[in-house]
Short mmCIF file of C-alpha atoms (C1' of nucleotides) in Angstrom, two decimals:
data_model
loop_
_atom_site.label_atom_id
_atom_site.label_comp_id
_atom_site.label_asym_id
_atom_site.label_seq_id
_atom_site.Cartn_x
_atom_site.Cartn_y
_atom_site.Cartn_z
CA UNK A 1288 0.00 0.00 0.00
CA UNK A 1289 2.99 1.98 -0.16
CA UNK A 1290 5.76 1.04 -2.53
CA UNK A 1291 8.16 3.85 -3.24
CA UNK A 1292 7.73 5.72 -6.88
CA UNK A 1293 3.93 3.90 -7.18
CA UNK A 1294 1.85 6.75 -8.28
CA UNK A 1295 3.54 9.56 -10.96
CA UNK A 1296 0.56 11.90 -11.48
CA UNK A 1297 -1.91 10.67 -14.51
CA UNK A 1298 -0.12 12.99 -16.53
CA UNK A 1299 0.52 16.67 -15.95
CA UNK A 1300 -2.35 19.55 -17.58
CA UNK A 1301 -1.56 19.89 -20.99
CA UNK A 1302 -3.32 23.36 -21.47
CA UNK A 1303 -4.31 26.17 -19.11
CA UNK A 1304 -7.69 25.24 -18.58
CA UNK A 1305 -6.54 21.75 -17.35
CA UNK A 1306 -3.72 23.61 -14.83
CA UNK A 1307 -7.10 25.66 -13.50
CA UNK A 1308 -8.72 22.65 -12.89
CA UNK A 1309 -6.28 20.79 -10.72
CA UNK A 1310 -5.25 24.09 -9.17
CA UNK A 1311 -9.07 24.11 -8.33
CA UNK A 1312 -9.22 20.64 -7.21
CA UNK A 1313 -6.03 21.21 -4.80
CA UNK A 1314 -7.56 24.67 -3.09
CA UNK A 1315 -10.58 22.38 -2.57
CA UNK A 1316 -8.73 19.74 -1.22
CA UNK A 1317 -6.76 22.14 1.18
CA UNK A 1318 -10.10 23.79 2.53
CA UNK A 1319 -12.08 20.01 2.87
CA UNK A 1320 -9.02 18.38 4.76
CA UNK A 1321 -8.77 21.75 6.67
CA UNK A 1322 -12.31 21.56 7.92
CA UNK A 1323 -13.19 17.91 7.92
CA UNK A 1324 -9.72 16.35 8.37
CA UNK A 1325 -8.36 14.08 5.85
CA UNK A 1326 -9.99 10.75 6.76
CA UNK A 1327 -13.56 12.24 7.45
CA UNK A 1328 -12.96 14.03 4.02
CA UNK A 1329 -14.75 12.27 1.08
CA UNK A 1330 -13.03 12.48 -2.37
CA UNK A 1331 -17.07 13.26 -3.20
CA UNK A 1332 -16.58 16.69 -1.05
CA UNK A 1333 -13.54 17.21 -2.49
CA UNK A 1334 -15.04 17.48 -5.84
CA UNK A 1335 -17.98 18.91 -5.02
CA UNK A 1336 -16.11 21.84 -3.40
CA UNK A 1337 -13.96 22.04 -6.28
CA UNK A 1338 -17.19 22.10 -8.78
CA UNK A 1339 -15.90 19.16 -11.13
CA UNK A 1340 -17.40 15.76 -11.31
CA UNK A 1341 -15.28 12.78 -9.68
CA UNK A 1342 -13.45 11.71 -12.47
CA UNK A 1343 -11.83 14.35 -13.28
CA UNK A 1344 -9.92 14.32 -9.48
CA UNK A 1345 -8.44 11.44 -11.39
CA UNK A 1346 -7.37 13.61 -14.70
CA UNK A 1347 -4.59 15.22 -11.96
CA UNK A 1348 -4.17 12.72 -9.35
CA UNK A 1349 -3.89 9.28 -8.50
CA UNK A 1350 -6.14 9.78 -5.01
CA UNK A 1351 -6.15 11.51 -1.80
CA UNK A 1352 -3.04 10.96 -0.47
CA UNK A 1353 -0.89 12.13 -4.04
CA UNK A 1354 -3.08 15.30 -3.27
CA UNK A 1355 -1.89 15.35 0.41
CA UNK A 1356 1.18 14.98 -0.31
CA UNK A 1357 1.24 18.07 -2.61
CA UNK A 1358 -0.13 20.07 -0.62
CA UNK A 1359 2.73 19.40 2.32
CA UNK A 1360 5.07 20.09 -0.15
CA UNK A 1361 3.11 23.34 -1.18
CA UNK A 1362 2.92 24.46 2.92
CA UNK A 1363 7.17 23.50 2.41
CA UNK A 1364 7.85 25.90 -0.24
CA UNK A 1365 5.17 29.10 1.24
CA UNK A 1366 6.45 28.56 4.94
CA UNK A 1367 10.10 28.75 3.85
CA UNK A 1368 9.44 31.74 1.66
CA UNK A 1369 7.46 33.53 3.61
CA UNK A 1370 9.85 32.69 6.72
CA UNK A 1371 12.83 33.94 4.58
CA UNK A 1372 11.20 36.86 3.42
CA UNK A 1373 10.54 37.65 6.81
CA UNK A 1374 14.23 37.59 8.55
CA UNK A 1375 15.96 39.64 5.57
CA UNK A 1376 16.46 42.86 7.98
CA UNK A 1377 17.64 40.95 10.97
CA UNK A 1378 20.62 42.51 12.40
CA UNK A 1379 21.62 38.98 14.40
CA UNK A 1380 20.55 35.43 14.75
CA UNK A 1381 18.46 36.17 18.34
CA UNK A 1382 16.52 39.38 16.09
CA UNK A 1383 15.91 36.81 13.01
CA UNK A 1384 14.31 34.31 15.33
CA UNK A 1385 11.88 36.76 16.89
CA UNK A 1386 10.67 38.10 12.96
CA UNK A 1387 10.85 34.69 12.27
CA UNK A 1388 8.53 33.25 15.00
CA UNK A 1389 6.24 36.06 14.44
CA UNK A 1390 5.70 35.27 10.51
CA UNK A 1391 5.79 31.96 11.32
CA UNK A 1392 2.59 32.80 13.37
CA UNK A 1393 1.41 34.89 11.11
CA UNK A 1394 1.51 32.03 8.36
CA UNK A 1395 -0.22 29.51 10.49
CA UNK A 1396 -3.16 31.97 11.61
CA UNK A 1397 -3.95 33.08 7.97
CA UNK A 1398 -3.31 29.38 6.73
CA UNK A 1399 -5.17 27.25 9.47
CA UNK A 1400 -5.55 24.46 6.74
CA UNK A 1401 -2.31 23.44 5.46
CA UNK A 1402 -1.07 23.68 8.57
CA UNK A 1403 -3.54 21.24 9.79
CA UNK A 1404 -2.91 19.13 6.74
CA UNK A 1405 0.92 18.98 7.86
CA UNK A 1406 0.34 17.72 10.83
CA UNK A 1407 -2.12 15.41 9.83
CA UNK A 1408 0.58 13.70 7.12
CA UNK A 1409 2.42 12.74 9.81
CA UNK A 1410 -0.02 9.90 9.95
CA UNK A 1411 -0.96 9.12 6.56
CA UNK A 1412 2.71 9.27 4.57
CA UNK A 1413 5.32 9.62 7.81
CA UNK A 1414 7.98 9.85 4.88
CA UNK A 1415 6.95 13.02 3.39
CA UNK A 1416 6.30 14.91 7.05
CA UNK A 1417 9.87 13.84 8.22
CA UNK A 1418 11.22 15.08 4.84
CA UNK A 1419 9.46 18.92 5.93
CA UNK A 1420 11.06 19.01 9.41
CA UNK A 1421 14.36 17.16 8.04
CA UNK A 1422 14.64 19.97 4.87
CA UNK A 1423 13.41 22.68 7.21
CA UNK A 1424 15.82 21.93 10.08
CA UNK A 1425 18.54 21.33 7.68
CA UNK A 1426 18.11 25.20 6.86
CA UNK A 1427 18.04 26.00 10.26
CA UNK A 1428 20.90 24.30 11.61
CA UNK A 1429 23.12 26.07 8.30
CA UNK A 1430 21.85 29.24 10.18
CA UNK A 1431 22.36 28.28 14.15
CA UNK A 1432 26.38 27.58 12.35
CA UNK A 1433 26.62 30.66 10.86
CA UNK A 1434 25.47 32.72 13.87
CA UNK A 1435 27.78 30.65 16.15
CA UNK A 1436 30.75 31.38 14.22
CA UNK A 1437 30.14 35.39 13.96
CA UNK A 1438 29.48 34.92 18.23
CA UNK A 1439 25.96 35.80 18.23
CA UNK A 1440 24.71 32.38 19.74
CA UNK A 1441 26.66 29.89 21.93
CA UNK A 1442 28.24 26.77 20.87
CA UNK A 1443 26.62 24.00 20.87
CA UNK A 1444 24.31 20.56 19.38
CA UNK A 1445 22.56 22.38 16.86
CA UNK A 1446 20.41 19.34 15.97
CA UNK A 1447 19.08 19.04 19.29
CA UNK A 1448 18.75 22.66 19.48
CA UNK A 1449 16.89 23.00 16.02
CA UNK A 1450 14.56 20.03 16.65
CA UNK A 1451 13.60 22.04 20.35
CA UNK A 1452 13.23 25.30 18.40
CA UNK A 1453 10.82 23.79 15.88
CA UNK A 1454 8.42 21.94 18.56
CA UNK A 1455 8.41 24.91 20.11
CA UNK A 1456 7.12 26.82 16.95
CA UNK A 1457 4.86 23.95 16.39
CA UNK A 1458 3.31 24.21 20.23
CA UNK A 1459 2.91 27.68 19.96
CA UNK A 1460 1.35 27.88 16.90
CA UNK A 1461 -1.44 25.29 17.72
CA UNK A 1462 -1.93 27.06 21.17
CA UNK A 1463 -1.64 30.43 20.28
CA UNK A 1464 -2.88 30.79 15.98
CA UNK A 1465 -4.62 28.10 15.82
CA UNK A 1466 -6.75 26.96 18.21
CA UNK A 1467 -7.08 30.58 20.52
CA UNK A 1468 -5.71 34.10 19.76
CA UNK A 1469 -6.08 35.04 23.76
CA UNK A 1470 -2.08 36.26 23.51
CA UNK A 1471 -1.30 38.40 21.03
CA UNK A 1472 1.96 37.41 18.71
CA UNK A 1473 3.70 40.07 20.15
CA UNK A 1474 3.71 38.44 23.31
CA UNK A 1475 4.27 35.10 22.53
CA UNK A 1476 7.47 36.86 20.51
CA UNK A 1477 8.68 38.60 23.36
CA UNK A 1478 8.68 36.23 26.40
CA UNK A 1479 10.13 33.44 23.52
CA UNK A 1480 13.24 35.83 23.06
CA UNK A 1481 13.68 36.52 26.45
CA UNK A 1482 14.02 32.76 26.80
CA UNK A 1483 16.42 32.85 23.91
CA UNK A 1484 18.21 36.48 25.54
CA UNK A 1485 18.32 34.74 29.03
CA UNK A 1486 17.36 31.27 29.42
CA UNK A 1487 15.05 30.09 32.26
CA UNK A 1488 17.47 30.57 35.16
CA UNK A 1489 17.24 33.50 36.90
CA UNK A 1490 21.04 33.33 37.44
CA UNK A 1491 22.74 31.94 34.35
CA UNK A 1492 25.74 32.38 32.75
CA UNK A 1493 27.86 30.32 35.31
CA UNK A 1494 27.55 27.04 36.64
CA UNK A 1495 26.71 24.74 32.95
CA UNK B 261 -21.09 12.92 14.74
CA UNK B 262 -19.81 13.70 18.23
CA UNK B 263 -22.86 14.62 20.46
CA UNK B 264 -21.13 15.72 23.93
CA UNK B 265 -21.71 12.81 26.42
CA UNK B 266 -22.85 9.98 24.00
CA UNK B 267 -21.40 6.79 24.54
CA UNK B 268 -20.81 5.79 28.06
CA UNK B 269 -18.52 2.25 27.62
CA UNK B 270 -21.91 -0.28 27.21
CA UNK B 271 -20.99 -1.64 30.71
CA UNK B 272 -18.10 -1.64 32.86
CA UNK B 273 -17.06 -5.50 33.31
CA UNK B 274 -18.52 -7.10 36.65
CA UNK B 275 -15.98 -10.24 36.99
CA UNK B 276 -12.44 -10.53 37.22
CA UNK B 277 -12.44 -12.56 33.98
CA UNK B 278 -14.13 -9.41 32.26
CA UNK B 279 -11.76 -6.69 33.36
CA UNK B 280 -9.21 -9.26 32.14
CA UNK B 281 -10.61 -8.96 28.33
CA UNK B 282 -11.36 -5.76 28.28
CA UNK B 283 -7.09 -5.13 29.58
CA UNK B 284 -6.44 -6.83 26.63
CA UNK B 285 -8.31 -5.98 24.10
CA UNK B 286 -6.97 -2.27 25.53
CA UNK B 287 -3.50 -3.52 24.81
CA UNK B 288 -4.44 -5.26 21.79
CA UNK B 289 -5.41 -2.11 20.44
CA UNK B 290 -2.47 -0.17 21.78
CA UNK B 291 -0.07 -2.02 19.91
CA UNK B 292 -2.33 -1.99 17.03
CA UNK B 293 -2.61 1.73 16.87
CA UNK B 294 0.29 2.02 17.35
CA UNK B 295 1.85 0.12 14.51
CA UNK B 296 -0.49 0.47 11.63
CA UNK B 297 -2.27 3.95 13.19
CA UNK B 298 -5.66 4.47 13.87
CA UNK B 299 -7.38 4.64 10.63
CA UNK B 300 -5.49 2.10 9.23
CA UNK B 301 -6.29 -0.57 12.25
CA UNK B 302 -9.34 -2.35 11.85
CA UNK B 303 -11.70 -3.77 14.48
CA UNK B 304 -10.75 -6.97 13.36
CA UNK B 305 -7.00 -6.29 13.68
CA UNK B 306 -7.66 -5.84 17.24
CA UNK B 307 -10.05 -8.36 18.33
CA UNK B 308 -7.48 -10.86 16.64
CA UNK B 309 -4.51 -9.49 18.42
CA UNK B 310 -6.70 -9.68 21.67
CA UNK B 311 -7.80 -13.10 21.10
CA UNK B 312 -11.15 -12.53 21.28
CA UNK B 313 -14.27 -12.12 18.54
CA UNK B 314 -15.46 -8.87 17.05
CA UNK B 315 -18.16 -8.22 19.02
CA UNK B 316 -16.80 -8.66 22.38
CA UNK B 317 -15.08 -5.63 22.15
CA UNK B 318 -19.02 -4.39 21.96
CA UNK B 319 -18.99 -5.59 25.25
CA UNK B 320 -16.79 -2.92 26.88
CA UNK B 321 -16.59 -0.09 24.49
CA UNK B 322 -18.52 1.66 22.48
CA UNK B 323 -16.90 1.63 19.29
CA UNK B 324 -13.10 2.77 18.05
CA UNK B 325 -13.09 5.67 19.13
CA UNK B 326 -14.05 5.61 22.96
CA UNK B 327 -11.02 2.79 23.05
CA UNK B 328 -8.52 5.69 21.63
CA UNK B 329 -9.69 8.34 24.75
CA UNK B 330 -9.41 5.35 27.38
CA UNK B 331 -5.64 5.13 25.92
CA UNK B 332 -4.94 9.15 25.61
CA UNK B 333 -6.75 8.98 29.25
CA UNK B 334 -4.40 5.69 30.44
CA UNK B 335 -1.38 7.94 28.79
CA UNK B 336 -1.90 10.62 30.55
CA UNK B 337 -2.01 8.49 34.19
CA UNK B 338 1.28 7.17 32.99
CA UNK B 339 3.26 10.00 32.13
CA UNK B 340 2.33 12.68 34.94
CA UNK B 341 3.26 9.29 37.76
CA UNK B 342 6.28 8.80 35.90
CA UNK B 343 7.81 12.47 35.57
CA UNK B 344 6.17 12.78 38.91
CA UNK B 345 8.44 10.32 40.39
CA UNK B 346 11.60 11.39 38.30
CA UNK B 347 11.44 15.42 39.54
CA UNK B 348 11.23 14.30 43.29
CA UNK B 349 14.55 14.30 44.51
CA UNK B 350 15.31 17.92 42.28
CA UNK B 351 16.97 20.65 44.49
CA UNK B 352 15.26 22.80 41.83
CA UNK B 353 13.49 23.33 38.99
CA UNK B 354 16.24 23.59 36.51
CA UNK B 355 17.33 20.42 37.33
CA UNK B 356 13.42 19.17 37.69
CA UNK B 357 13.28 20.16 34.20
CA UNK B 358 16.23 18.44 33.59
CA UNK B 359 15.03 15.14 35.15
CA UNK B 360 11.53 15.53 33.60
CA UNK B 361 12.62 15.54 29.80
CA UNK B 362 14.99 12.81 30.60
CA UNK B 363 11.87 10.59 32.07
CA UNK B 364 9.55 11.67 29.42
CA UNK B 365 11.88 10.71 26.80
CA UNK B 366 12.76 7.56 28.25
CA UNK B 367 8.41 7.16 28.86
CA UNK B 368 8.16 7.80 25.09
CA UNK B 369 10.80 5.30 24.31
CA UNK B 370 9.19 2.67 26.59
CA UNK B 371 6.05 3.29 25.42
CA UNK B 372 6.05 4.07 21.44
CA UNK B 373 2.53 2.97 20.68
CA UNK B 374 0.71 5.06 23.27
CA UNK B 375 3.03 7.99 22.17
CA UNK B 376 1.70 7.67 19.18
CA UNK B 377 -2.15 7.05 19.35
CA UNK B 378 -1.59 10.33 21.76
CA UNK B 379 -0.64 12.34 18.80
CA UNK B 380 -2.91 10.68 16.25
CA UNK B 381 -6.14 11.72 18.82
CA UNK B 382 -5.54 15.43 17.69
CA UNK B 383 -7.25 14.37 14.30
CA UNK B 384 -10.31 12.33 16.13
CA UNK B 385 -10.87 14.25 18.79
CA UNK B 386 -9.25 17.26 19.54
CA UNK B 387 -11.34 17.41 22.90
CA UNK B 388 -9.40 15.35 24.66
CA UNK B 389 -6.11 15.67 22.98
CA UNK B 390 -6.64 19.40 24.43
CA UNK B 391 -7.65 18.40 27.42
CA UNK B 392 -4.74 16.03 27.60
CA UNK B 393 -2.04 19.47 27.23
CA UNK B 394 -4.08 21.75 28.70
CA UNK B 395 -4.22 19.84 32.00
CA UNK B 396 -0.58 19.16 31.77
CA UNK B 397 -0.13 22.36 31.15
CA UNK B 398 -1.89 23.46 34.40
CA UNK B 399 -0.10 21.61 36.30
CA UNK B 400 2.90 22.67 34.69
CA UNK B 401 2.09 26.58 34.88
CA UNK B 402 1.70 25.82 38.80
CA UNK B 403 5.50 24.47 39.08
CA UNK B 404 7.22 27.23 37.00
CA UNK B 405 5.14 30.12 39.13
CA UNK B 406 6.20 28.39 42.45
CA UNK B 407 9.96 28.25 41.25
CA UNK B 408 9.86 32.08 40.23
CA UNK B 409 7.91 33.14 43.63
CA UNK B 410 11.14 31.23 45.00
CA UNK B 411 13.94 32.59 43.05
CA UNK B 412 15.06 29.81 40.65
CA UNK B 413 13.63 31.17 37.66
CA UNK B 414 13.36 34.64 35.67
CA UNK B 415 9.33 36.02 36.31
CA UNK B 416 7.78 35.84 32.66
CA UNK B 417 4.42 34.76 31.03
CA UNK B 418 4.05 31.08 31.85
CA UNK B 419 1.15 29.93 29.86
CA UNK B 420 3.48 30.78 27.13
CA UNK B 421 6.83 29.19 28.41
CA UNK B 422 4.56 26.28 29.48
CA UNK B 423 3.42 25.97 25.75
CA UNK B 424 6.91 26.44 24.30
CA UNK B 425 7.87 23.57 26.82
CA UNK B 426 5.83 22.00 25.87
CA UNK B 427 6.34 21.54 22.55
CA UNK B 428 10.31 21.12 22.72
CA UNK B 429 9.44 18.07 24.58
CA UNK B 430 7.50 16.94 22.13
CA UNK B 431 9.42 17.47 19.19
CA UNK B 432 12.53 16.13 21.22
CA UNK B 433 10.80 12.92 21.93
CA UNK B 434 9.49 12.21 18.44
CA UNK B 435 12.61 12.55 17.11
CA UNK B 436 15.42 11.52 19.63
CA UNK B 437 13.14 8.56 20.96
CA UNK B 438 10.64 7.47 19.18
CA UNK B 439 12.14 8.08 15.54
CA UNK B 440 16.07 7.28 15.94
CA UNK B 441 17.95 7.17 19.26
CA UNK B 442 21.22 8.62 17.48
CA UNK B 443 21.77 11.05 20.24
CA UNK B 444 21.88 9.93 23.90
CA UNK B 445 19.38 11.49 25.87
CA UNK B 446 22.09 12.61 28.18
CA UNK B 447 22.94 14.63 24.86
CA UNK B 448 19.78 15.82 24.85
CA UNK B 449 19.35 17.06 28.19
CA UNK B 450 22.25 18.76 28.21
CA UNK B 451 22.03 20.81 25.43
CA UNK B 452 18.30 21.37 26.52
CA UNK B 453 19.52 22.42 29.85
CA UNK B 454 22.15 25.18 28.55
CA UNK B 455 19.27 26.71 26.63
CA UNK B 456 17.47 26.74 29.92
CA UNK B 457 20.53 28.02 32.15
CA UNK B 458 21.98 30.31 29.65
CA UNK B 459 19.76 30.99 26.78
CA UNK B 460 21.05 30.74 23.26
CA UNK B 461 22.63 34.02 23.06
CA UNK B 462 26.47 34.30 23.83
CA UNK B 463 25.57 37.77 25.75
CA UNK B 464 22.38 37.15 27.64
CA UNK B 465 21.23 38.64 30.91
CA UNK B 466 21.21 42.73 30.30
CA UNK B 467 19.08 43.82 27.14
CA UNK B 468 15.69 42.27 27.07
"C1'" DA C 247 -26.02 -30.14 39.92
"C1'" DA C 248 -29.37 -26.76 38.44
"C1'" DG C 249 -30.10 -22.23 37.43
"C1'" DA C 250 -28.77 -17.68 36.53
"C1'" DA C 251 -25.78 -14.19 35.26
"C1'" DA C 252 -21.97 -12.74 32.96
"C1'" DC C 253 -19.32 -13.36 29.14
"C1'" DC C 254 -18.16 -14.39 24.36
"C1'" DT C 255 -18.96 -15.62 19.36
"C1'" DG C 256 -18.60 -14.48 14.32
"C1'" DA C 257 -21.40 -14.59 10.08
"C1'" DT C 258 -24.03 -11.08 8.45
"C1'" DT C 259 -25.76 -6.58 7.50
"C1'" DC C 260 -25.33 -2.15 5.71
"C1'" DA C 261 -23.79 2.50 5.10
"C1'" DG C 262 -20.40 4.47 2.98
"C1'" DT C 263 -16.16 4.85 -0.15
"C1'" DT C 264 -13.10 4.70 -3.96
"C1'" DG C 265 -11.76 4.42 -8.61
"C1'" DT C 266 -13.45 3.23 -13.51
"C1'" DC C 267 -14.89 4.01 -18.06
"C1'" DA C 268 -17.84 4.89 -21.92
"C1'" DT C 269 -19.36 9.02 -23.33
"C1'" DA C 270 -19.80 14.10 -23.85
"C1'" DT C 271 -17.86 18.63 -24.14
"C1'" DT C 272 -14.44 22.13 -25.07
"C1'" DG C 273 -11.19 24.68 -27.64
"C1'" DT C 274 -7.43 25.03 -30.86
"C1'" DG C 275 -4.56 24.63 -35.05
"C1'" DA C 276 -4.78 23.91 -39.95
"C1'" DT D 890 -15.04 25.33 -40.29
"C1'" DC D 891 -13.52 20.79 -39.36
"C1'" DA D 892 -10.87 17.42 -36.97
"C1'" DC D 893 -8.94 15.82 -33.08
"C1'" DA D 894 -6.72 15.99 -28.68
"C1'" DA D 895 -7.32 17.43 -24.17
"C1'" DT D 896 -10.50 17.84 -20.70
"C1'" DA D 897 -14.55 16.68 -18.10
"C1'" DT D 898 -18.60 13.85 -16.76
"C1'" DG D 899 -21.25 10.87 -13.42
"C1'" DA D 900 -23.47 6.49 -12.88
"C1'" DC D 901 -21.93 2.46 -10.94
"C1'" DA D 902 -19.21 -1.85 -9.85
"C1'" DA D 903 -16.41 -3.36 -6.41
"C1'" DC D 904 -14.96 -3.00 -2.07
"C1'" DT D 905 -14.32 -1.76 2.94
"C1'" DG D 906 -15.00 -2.04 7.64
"C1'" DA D 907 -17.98 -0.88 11.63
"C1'" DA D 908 -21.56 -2.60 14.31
"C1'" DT D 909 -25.23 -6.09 15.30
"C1'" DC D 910 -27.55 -9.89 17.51
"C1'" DA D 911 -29.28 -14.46 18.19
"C1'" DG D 912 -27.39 -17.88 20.26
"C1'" DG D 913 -23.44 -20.56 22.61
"C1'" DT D 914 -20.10 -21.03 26.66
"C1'" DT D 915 -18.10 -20.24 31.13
"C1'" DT D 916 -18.35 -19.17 35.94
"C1'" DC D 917 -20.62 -18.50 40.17
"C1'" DT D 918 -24.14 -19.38 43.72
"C1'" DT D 919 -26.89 -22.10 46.43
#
DNA sequence: AAGAAACCTGATTCAGTTGTCATATTGTGA
DNA sequence: TCACAATATGACAACTGAATCAGGTTTCTT
């Protein structure tokens, strides 16, 4: 139920009508998985939401999970480039993790769905959800490097550090963008950088 | 589809021998969950790992779902006795925190399969996957606000930190222990603990 | 050992789903 | 305008898996 390269899309739109369509049929997709979840979600409400008949879901894609799996890689590329986007002014590593928690926030709240449909792969194609955190941390450890070397953030295991930093982007934006707006992003921003700034310990900076 | 107080379990067992199916059909289903995930487990894949026929599992429980909030519930027992336990000889709460991540990572290593069916409940009922943080998180809130009123830690929002927590922990154990154990926890911790002690920036502790 | 209560069985039902395919429509280049 | 390739249709065959229930088995009590 799973082999490796099983299912290359039926064959890619051949005109711009056809590239409407199954743009259509993935914004539909996006919304129905977003509201319903992905197993509650029909391929029938799919369609219908889209406004084409069945068959043609099957003109684009081999079934639901070829269009889940586009649409993770779809959340991969906007995240990352609206993430990027969002550090370019950052005068140091600790500034470009505060602009870049805030968009990050930012990108959840206005995109509730994908971001529900991420987390949701994790449990329909494990594969493809590691591949989002492995790419994504990949970036982030390149960065965590960099800063160390310039002296902006203390040695140390960037893995472990980058897997902590993205749980705790994922926490807070399924507490705080998702689910209830009760703190606004500026606060969230501000007591995560003083944790960044200053760690935990009232007295730091000594004793490891 | 999820009318508040619907399905109380058809009736709790009255003999020894019935508490004794109903155990393991609970474990049945456990490790069935937790291998093939929820959607993917049948009924029938767990009345045949728990020995029994498809409708005893009638007997006890209402259907598939009530068995996956008696596990989130049972997982919840599990992990607050064992951190619990872990934190209790902690002169404070850096090294509580400390001790806690190490317990909850060896808790998710010891126990992969109810790890997972805790995570999968976010996508079949988000009730009591909430419930499940927010009453962790409660309890969690209550620790950190003691330790500041006593000095060990910096005063700061935390139903935020608690979230952030959290969520590193999370993260952390999905993939240091349940994914691939190529970092010891003792790695872990420790580079979990700087962050806490010192923060990530090499000059920490004047501007906010 | 009889009777009763609890427990267990599993073939069957049934609501719902996916993916197919023969056919219809659209639009474009010659 | 005609041909033909791409696109779209939707009824339906084939399948899935949850839940049922009439009846059998075990255990306990007296």
């Amino acid at each position: 139920m799973s082999s490796a390269a099983k299912d290359i899309s039926p064959s890619a739109p051949k005109t711009a009508r056809g590239a409407r369509t199954r743009a259509r049929i993935l914004k539909a997709a996006e919304d129905t998985f977003g509201t319903l979840g992905y197993h509650r979600a029909g391929i029938s409400d799919i369609t219908r939401a889209a406004g084409v008949a069945q068959g043609t879901l099957y003109c684009y894609f081999s079934g639901k999970e070829e269009i889940l799996r586009e649409l993770v890689r779809d959340m991969g590329h906007k995240v990352r480039a609206h993430l990027a986007a969002s550090v370019i002014g950052a005068r140091d590593r600790l500034q470009a993790e505060e602009l870049g928690l805030r968009a990050f926030l930012e990108y959840v709240s206005a995109n509730p769905s994908l971001y529900r449909v991420l987390q949701e792969a994790q449990f329909v194609d494990e594969a493809i959800f590691r591949e989002y955190y492995e790419a994504f941390g990949r970036g982030y450890m390149r960065m965590l490097a960099d800063a160390t070397r310039k002296g902006e953030v203390r040695p140390g295991n960037d893995e472990i550090r980058v897997w902590a930093l993205m749980g705790l982007s994922n926490f807070l934006g399924l507490r705080f963008a998702l689910w209830d707006q009760d703190h606004s992003f500026d606060e969230v921003v501000t007591t995560i950088s003083d944790l960044f700034r200053n760690g935990l310990a009232l007295d730091g900076k000594e004793k490891a």
